[in-house]
Amino acid sequence: MARVLPDITERSAGAAAAATDTPSAQAITTLDRVPLATAFVIHEVVYPEDGRGWNQRLEELGFLPGERVVVLTRGRPGGDPLAVRVGHSTFALRRTEADCVRVRPWPTAVVKS
Amino acid sequence: MTATAVVHLHPPGRLLALVGNPNCGKTALFNLLTGSRQKVANYAGVTVERKEGRLITHAGHTVRVLDLPGTYSLHPRSPDERVTCEVLNGQALGERRPDLVVCVVDATNLRRNLRLVLAVRRLGMPCVVALNMTDLAERRGITIDADQLSGALGVPVVRTVGIAREGDAGLRRILDDPTLWLRSADHETLHDSSSLLADHDAVRSILQRLGLDELIPHEASDRIDRVVLHPVVGPLLLAAFLFLMFQAVFAWAEVPMQWIETATAWLAAGAGTLLPAGWASSLLVDGVIAGAGSVLAFLPQIVILFFFILLLEDSGYLPRAAFLLDRLMGAVGLSGRSFIPLLSSHACAVPGIMAARTIADPRDRLVTIMIAPLMTCSARLPVYTLLIGAFIPQRVIGGWIELQGLVLLFLYAAGILGAMLVAWVLKRFTAAGRHVRPLMMELPQYHLPSPRNIALGLWQRVVIFVRRVGTIILSLTVLMWFLASFPTPPPGATGAPILHSFAGMLGQALAVLFEPIGFNWQISVALVPGLAAREVVVSALGTVYSLSASGIDAAQSLAPLIARDWGLATGLSLLAWFVFAPQCLSTLAVVRRETGGWTWPLVMAAYLFALAYLAAFIVYRSASLLGGN
């Protein structure tokens, strides 16, 4: 299976493809912008503009397409960093890192935790 | 055990390696398997901690066990992870490729942990999966059929509980199976692809087959996190905890410290009466016993500090503290990850600098190493304790805050602020400092700290500290005694004998340099061995004063003596000096090893000397102006 979108040119192509098979392009957002305690599903992990290899590391930690993610809390002030539940694990991510994770709403329902 | 004449490049016997994700309970399992039969050293060429132990199988055979650093994947990101990969591939310098890999897996988090198992399996080595933390999993309603999992993975699976007595019985039993050590992983059960996504899909299908696909939240941990990571309550809780920790270091250690001091005095008096007066008696009493005793007296404080750090580590709170402090650290160009090495540096800069290896980013790591010595290490506590005891009145403010404890807290804060300032300057004025670097830090589930693991960790650290006392510090104290005793004064000379010694000459020469910051020649003399190891300053001052001030009762402690002899301004100036003081030689040696050259240790020594001199100068001049003399 091909790696997910290793460069920026493929990134826009991926987003366009995603727009056709998910509810709407509008529904896809990045993890740093989602509300707290709400379940999302990872759509893809994209290559950040200046963070070498971040996407690969994120994937190794478990941020993989199809996984369920919930932002548990945010640091104050500035909403940075975020505590993110992915699968059974919890990770602290900075906003710039969370920005690499593109998500869409969890299909079943909005889950309050 | 008998010594053998044959020299083996590698010790004989079977070698087993423990591999696993961070926070899978691997170290607890290692402790359970090997007990106190552990050897802590470094891997050749790199300074990643190498933990080896011996376990006795169910049938009584001895097996060597290597506890490899935790890793999320076999694509290394940090020196620690690189060691794990190199050992598993048989490429590590001076390491034999293990005969068997035990993949330690957190049973409550198979989703992530099994991916590493698949990657390890692909290496083609004999492999066993230790399904760890099964007790926690069962309590949370996760029932795993080990046989089914074994079938799906193509490797044997045993249940373990790293924190329970006999929790390793299953693993010890299976190690007696000779076929286990011969058979490499069964390749047919799963397709052989090195793609992370393929592994992820494989893990998901295994979990689906085993009925473990449901995500069960860890409610207790989540509830704690709602308080601990709360934007307002969280930082307050952290501040309260750190405050309690430093008050405890000062208050709880008092009684055992007095015991050690009494024992030292008793030993010195006994040795003094048994031996005939002369240089041998002087060497033993004033050099060896006084030197070792005054340093050992601070062991209780070090034990308490390490106890708190281990408690934080073992409970899972430490990464939460890093989470809360990430914004603050980010403001000076570091990540919350630097918090752990910097906190450890409060015990000693050496383990702190070594802990910086967990920082994957080379620039963050270097900056953390460079500012680590600014954290008040426990070796500075003897000096602080002496000076605070001599110059700060014992008073209670507001009914419950000890003034002396408050001053100590201020000194710690000064070190931290100094470090932040240096890091900020580096962020602001270097190109690498402005670049954004990742955090990506796991917040593991909380668990009750295991007394056994804390005791073992405490023991290992105490051994390291006492070894330092036994070697570097003690030998420097003896050297100091020699410098202060020889040459003996010529017949008919006046004044204290030490004035004629090497130390006296050196101190008087250095006094010119230190005079502007209020240090007398006795302090200047004591600072020389203090560069080698900071706590030596106290015993060096003791040597200087007990030898120079004739007629002083030996039992009289140093504190009232210096309180009378020095002005308040000098006392405060010395405190300021020690906040930034150039670190000990062991720190410089570690920095040289960690950075691979002399450039950084020299830069470090120079900038710390400049900072210390500046701080002491400002404090001395201000205090003198304000009438502190």
PDB file of C-alpha atoms in Angstrom, chain A residues 1-4 50-68 72-94 96-97 106 113, chain B residues 72-73 75 77 81 108-112 115 140 142 195-198 200-201 204 212 214-218 222 225-226 229 231 323 326-327 330 334-336 361 435-445:
ATOM      1  CA  MET A   1       0.000   0.000   0.000  1.00  0.00           C
ATOM      2  CA  ALA A   2       1.261   3.461  -0.861  1.00  0.00           C
ATOM      3  CA  ARG A   3       2.332   5.867   1.839  1.00  0.00           C
ATOM      4  CA  VAL A   4      -0.127   8.602   2.534  1.00  0.00           C
ATOM      5  CA  ASP A  50       8.470  22.965   7.732  1.00  0.00           C
ATOM      6  CA  GLY A  51       8.317  19.880   9.950  1.00  0.00           C
ATOM      7  CA  ARG A  52      10.586  17.284   8.431  1.00  0.00           C
ATOM      8  CA  GLY A  53       9.206  13.787   8.873  1.00  0.00           C
ATOM      9  CA  TRP A  54       6.452  14.756  11.307  1.00  0.00           C
ATOM     10  CA  ASN A  55       3.775  12.926   9.383  1.00  0.00           C
ATOM     11  CA  GLN A  56       5.761   9.699   9.521  1.00  0.00           C
ATOM     12  CA  ARG A  57       6.286  10.028  13.257  1.00  0.00           C
ATOM     13  CA  LEU A  58       2.614  10.780  13.815  1.00  0.00           C
ATOM     14  CA  GLU A  59       1.712   7.631  11.897  1.00  0.00           C
ATOM     15  CA  GLU A  60       4.129   5.546  13.936  1.00  0.00           C
ATOM     16  CA  LEU A  61       2.462   6.796  17.084  1.00  0.00           C
ATOM     17  CA  GLY A  62      -0.888   5.601  15.757  1.00  0.00           C
ATOM     18  CA  PHE A  63      -2.313   8.588  13.903  1.00  0.00           C
ATOM     19  CA  LEU A  64      -3.411   6.443  10.994  1.00  0.00           C
ATOM     20  CA  PRO A  65      -6.316   6.819   8.572  1.00  0.00           C
ATOM     21  CA  GLY A  66      -9.528   5.366   9.971  1.00  0.00           C
ATOM     22  CA  GLU A  67      -8.517   5.755  13.623  1.00  0.00           C
ATOM     23  CA  ARG A  68     -10.815   7.470  16.077  1.00  0.00           C
ATOM     24  CA  LEU A  72      -9.453  15.726  25.464  1.00  0.00           C
ATOM     25  CA  THR A  73      -8.123  19.066  26.592  1.00  0.00           C
ATOM     26  CA  ARG A  74      -6.051  22.015  25.529  1.00  0.00           C
ATOM     27  CA  GLY A  75      -3.337  23.850  27.375  1.00  0.00           C
ATOM     28  CA  ARG A  76      -3.923  27.429  28.404  1.00  0.00           C
ATOM     29  CA  PRO A  77      -3.224  30.076  27.340  1.00  0.00           C
ATOM     30  CA  GLY A  78      -3.316  29.758  23.570  1.00  0.00           C
ATOM     31  CA  GLY A  79      -4.912  26.309  23.340  1.00  0.00           C
ATOM     32  CA  ASP A  80      -1.485  24.737  23.087  1.00  0.00           C
ATOM     33  CA  PRO A  81      -0.603  21.898  23.459  1.00  0.00           C
ATOM     34  CA  LEU A  82      -3.525  19.507  22.951  1.00  0.00           C
ATOM     35  CA  ALA A  83      -4.110  16.179  24.705  1.00  0.00           C
ATOM     36  CA  VAL A  84      -5.374  13.836  21.997  1.00  0.00           C
ATOM     37  CA  ARG A  85      -6.805  10.355  22.404  1.00  0.00           C
ATOM     38  CA  VAL A  86      -6.082   8.108  19.438  1.00  0.00           C
ATOM     39  CA  GLY A  87      -7.123   4.493  19.739  1.00  0.00           C
ATOM     40  CA  HIS A  88      -6.277   3.622  23.336  1.00  0.00           C
ATOM     41  CA  SER A  89      -3.372   6.039  23.645  1.00  0.00           C
ATOM     42  CA  THR A  90      -3.166   9.681  24.645  1.00  0.00           C
ATOM     43  CA  PHE A  91      -0.592  12.028  23.166  1.00  0.00           C
ATOM     44  CA  ALA A  92       0.305  15.638  23.745  1.00  0.00           C
ATOM     45  CA  LEU A  93       0.539  17.429  20.399  1.00  0.00           C
ATOM     46  CA  ARG A  94       1.341  21.025  19.639  1.00  0.00           C
ATOM     47  CA  THR A  96       1.343  22.815  14.534  1.00  0.00           C
ATOM     48  CA  GLU A  97       1.513  19.023  14.836  1.00  0.00           C
ATOM     49  CA  TRP A 106     -17.034  10.210  13.473  1.00  0.00           C
ATOM     50  CA  SER A 113     -16.740  11.941  27.181  1.00  0.00           C
TER      51      SER A 113
ATOM     52  CA  TYR B  72       7.335   2.983  18.959  1.00  0.00           C
ATOM     53  CA  SER B  73       8.749   1.602  15.733  1.00  0.00           C
ATOM     54  CA  HIS B  75      12.508   3.556  12.468  1.00  0.00           C
ATOM     55  CA  ARG B  77      14.174   8.916  15.985  1.00  0.00           C
ATOM     56  CA  GLU B  81      15.597   4.054  19.740  1.00  0.00           C
ATOM     57  CA  THR B 108      -4.753  -2.593  27.475  1.00  0.00           C
ATOM     58  CA  ASN B 109      -3.330  -1.113  24.276  1.00  0.00           C
ATOM     59  CA  LEU B 110      -2.887  -3.912  21.755  1.00  0.00           C
ATOM     60  CA  ARG B 111      -3.909  -1.576  18.975  1.00  0.00           C
ATOM     61  CA  ARG B 112      -0.630   0.298  19.084  1.00  0.00           C
ATOM     62  CA  ARG B 115       2.398  -3.056  15.322  1.00  0.00           C
ATOM     63  CA  ARG B 140     -11.344  -3.101  32.624  1.00  0.00           C
ATOM     64  CA  ILE B 142     -10.735  -6.729  28.277  1.00  0.00           C
ATOM     65  CA  SER B 195       4.378  -0.776   5.395  1.00  0.00           C
ATOM     66  CA  LEU B 196       3.055   0.831   8.522  1.00  0.00           C
ATOM     67  CA  LEU B 197      -0.439   1.004   7.047  1.00  0.00           C
ATOM     68  CA  ALA B 198      -0.373  -2.684   6.134  1.00  0.00           C
ATOM     69  CA  HIS B 200      -2.083  -1.320  11.016  1.00  0.00           C
ATOM     70  CA  ASP B 201      -4.636  -3.131   8.877  1.00  0.00           C
ATOM     71  CA  ARG B 204      -7.055  -4.277  13.151  1.00  0.00           C
ATOM     72  CA  LEU B 212     -11.108  -6.742  20.870  1.00  0.00           C
ATOM     73  CA  GLU B 214     -13.977  -1.994  20.750  1.00  0.00           C
ATOM     74  CA  LEU B 215     -12.378   1.129  22.179  1.00  0.00           C
ATOM     75  CA  ILE B 216     -12.706   1.081  25.943  1.00  0.00           C
ATOM     76  CA  PRO B 217     -11.724   4.382  27.533  1.00  0.00           C
ATOM     77  CA  HIS B 218      -9.555   4.341  30.614  1.00  0.00           C
ATOM     78  CA  ASP B 222      -9.428  10.349  32.176  1.00  0.00           C
ATOM     79  CA  ASP B 225      -6.588  14.106  33.763  1.00  0.00           C
ATOM     80  CA  ARG B 226      -9.654  16.325  33.905  1.00  0.00           C
ATOM     81  CA  LEU B 229      -4.586  18.961  33.012  1.00  0.00           C
ATOM     82  CA  PRO B 231      -6.048  24.977  32.713  1.00  0.00           C
ATOM     83  CA  PHE B 323       2.305  19.051  29.094  1.00  0.00           C
ATOM     84  CA  ASP B 326       5.183  23.049  27.295  1.00  0.00           C
ATOM     85  CA  ARG B 327       3.937  26.569  26.639  1.00  0.00           C
ATOM     86  CA  GLY B 330       8.106  26.718  24.127  1.00  0.00           C
ATOM     87  CA  LEU B 334      12.328  24.214  24.121  1.00  0.00           C
ATOM     88  CA  SER B 335       9.625  21.569  24.460  1.00  0.00           C
ATOM     89  CA  GLY B 336       7.929  20.176  27.528  1.00  0.00           C
ATOM     90  CA  ASP B 361      15.736  16.870  18.246  1.00  0.00           C
ATOM     91  CA  HIS B 435      12.715  26.770  13.773  1.00  0.00           C
ATOM     92  CA  VAL B 436       9.647  24.896  15.033  1.00  0.00           C
ATOM     93  CA  ARG B 437      10.212  21.438  16.505  1.00  0.00           C
ATOM     94  CA  PRO B 438       7.732  18.725  17.463  1.00  0.00           C
ATOM     95  CA  LEU B 439       6.426  17.680  20.889  1.00  0.00           C
ATOM     96  CA  MET B 440       4.462  14.440  20.214  1.00  0.00           C
ATOM     97  CA  MET B 441       4.685  13.049  23.730  1.00  0.00           C
ATOM     98  CA  GLU B 442       2.682  10.182  25.130  1.00  0.00           C
ATOM     99  CA  LEU B 443       0.550  10.760  28.213  1.00  0.00           C
ATOM    100  CA  PRO B 444       0.473   7.208  29.595  1.00  0.00           C
ATOM    101  CA  GLN B 445      -2.288   5.889  31.816  1.00  0.00           C
TER     102      GLN B 445
END
